One Martini backbone bead per residue (centre of mass of N, CA, C, O) as a GRO file, in nm:
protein
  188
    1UNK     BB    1   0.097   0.038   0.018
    2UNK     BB    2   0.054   0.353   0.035
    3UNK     BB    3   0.134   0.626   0.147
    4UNK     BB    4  -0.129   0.843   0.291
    5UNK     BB    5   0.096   1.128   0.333
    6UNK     BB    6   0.151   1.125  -0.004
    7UNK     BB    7  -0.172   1.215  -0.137
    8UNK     BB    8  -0.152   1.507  -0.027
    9UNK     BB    9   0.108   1.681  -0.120
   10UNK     BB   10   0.317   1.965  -0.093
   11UNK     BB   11   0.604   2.039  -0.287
   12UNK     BB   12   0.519   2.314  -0.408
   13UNK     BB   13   0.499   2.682  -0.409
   14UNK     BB   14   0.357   2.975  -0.601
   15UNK     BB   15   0.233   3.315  -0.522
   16UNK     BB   16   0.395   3.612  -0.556
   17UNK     BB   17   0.295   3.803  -0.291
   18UNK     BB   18   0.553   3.925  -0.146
   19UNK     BB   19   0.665   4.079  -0.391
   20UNK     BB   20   0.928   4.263  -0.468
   21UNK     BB   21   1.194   4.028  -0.511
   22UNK     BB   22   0.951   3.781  -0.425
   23UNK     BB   23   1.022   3.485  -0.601
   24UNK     BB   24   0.983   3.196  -0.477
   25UNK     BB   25   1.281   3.080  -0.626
   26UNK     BB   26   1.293   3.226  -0.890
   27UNK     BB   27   1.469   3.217  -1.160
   28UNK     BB   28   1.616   3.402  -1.464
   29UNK     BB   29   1.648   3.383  -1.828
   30UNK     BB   30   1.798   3.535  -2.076
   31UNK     BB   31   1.823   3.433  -2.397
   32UNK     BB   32   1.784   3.707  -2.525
   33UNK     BB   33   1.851   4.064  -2.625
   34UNK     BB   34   1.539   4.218  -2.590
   35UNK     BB   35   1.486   4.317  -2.278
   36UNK     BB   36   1.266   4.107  -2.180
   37UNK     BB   37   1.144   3.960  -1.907
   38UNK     BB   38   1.086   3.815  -1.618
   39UNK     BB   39   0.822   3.958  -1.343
   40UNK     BB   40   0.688   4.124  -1.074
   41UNK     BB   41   0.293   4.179  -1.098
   42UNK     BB   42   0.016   4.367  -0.954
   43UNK     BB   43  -0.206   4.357  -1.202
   44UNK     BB   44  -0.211   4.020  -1.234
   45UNK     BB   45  -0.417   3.809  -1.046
   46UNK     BB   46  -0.470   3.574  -0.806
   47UNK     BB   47  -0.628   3.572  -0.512
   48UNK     BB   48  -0.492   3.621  -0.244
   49UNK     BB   49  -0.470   3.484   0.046
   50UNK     BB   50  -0.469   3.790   0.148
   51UNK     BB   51  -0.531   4.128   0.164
   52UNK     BB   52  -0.330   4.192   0.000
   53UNK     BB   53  -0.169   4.226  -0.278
   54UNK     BB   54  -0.097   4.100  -0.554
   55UNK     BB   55   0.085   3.907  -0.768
   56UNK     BB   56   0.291   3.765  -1.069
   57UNK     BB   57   0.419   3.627  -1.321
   58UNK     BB   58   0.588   3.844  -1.585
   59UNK     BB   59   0.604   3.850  -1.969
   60UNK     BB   60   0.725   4.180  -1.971
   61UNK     BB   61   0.661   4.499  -1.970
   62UNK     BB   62   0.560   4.721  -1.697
   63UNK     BB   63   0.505   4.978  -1.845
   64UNK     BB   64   0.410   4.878  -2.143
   65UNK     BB   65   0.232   4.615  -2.129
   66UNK     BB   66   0.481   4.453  -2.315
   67UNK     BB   67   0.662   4.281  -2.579
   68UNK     BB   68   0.744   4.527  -2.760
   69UNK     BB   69   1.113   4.590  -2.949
   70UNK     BB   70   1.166   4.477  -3.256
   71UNK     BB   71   1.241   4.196  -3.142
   72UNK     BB   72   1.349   3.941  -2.988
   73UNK     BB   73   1.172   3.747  -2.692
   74UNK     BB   74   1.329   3.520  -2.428
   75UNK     BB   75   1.265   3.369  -2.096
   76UNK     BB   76   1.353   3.201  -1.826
   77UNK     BB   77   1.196   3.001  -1.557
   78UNK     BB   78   1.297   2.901  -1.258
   79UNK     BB   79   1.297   2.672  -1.024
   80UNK     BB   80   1.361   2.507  -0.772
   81UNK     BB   81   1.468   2.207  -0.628
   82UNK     BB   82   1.364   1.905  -0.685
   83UNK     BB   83   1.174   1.625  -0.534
   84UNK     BB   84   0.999   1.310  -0.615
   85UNK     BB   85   0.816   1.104  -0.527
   86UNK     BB   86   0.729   0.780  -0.500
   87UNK     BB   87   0.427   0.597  -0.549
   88UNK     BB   88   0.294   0.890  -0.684
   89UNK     BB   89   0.132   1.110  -0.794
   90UNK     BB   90   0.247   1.425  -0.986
   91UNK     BB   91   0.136   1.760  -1.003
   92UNK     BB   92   0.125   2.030  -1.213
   93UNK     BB   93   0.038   2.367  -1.161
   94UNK     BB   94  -0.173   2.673  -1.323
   95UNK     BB   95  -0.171   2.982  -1.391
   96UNK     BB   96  -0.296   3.146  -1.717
   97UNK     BB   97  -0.245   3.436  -1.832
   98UNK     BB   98  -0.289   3.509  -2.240
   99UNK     BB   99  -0.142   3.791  -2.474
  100UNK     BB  100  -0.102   3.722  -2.811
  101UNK     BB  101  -0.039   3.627  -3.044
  102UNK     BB  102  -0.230   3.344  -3.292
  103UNK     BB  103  -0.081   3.157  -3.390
  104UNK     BB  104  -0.078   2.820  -3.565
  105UNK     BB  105   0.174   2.710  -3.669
  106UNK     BB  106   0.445   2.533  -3.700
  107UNK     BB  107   0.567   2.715  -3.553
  108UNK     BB  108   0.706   2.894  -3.264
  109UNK     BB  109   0.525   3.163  -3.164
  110UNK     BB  110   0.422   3.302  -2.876
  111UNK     BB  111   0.576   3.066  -2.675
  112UNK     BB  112   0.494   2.828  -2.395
  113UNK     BB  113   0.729   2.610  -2.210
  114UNK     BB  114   0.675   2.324  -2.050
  115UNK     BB  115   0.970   2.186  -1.836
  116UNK     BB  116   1.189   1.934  -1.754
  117UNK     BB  117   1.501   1.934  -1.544
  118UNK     BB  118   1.750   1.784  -1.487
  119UNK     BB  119   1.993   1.843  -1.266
  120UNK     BB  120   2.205   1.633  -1.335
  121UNK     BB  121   2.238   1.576  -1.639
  122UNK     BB  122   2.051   1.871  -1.818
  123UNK     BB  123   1.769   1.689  -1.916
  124UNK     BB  124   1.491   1.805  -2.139
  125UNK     BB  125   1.135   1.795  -2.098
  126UNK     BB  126   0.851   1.828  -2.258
  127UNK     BB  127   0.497   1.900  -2.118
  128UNK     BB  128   0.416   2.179  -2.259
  129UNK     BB  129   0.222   2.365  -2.479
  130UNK     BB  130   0.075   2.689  -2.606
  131UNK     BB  131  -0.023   2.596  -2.862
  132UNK     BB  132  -0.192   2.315  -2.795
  133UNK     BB  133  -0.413   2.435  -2.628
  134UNK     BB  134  -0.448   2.779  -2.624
  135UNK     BB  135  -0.262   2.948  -2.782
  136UNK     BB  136  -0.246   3.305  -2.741
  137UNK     BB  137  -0.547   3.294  -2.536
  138UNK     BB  138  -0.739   3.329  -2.266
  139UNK     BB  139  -0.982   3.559  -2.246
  140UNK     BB  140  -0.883   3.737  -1.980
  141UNK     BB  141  -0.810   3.476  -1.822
  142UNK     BB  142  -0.716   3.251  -1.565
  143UNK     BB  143  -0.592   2.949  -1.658
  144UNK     BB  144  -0.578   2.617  -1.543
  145UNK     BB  145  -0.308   2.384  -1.529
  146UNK     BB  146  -0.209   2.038  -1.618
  147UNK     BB  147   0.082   1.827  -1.513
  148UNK     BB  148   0.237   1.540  -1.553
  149UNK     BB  149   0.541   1.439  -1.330
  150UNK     BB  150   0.578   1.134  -1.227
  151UNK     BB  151   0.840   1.037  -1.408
  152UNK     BB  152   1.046   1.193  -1.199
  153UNK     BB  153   1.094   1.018  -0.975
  154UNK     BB  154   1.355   1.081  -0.763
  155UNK     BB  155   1.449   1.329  -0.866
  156UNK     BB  156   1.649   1.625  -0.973
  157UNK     BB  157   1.446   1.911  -1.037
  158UNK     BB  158   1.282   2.122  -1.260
  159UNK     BB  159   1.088   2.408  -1.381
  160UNK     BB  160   1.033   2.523  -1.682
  161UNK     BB  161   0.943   2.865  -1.817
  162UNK     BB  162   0.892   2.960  -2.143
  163UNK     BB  163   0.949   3.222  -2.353
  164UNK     BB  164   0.885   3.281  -2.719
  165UNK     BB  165   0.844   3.517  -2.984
  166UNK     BB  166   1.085   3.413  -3.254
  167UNK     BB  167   1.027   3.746  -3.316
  168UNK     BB  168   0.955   4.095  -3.405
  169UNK     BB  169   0.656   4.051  -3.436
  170UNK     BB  170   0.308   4.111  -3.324
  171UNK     BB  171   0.405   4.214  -3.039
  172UNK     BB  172   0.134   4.404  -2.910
  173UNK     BB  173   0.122   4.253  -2.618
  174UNK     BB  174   0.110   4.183  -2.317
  175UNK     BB  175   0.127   3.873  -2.233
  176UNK     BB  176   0.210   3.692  -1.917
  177UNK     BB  177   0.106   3.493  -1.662
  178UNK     BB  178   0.209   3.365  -1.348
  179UNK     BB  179   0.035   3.142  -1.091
  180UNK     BB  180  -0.035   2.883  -0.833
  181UNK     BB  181   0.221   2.739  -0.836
  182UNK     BB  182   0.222   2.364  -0.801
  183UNK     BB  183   0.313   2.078  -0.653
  184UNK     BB  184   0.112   1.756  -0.603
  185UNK     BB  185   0.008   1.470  -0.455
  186UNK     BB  186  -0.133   1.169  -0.550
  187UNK     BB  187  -0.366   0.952  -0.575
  188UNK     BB  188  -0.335   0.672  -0.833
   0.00000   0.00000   0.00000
């Protein structure tokens, strides 16, 4: 029988409430040199823990509330270093407002990608991107995304979550929020 301690057990939570600053554990690397990169806003937000103000983590620029700079930008959240427990369903969830291009082509352009990245040896598996499910577009709304990360047990991992506009074009939007990540065991 499984431990029934660990079917329902948060491994890990970012609700980026914490302000400026306080990003919940998760470092940014901007990918290519185009200005825009993730950073927290204010802006857009799931409603907050507290009755203070809300946070969530944006990739745009926080001035110009877009992300367009007339060249291409894309850069990664990197999650802190987890470990998921063997023997029970792990998943991923995440809320994601989202306002780009709606290009729907065989290219990736003005895409979110959620990926795992093994800590030790450094290889990265795609699970998630916004081609596939949302488009470019959640319609104004945070919608819940869920994704199963069970194959990575007992492994050291991270969550990669990628933007990238892929060219300089069409980019005169909003961009993207993403707030109260989550990664809980669940049973069976």
């Amino acid at each position: 029988r499984e431990d029934p301690e660990l079917w329902s057990r948060s491994l890990h939570a970012a609700d980026f409430d914490q302000g400026l600053g306080k990003a919940d554990g998760y470092t940014v690397e901007e990918l290519v040199n185009g200005g825009v990169t993730w950073g927290l806003s204010p802006l857009r937000f799931v409603t907050p823990v507290s009755e203070e103000a809300g946070y969530s983590l944006y990739f745009g620029n926080g001035s110009t509330q877009s992300y367009y700079t007339g060249v291409r930008v894309a850069a990664t959240a990197f999650s802190p270093e987890l470990t998921f427990p063997k023997g029970v369903k792990v998943a991923l969830s995440f809320y994601l407002w989202m306002e780009t291009e709606q290009y729907t082509g065989s290219d990736k352009f003005d895409s979110l990608t959620v990926e795992v990245r093994n800590v030790d040896t450094g290889a990265r598996t795609e699970v998630w991107n916004s081609m596939s499910t949302v488009g470019g577009d959640t319609a104004g709304i945070f919608e819940k995304i869920y994704v199963d990360v069970s194959s990575w047990a007992d492994e050291r991992v991270q969550i990669l979550f990628t933007f990238d506009s892929g060219d300089g074009y069409f980019n005169e939007y909003e961009g993207l929020y993403l707030d109260k990540i989550r990664i809980d065991t669940a049973c069976c």
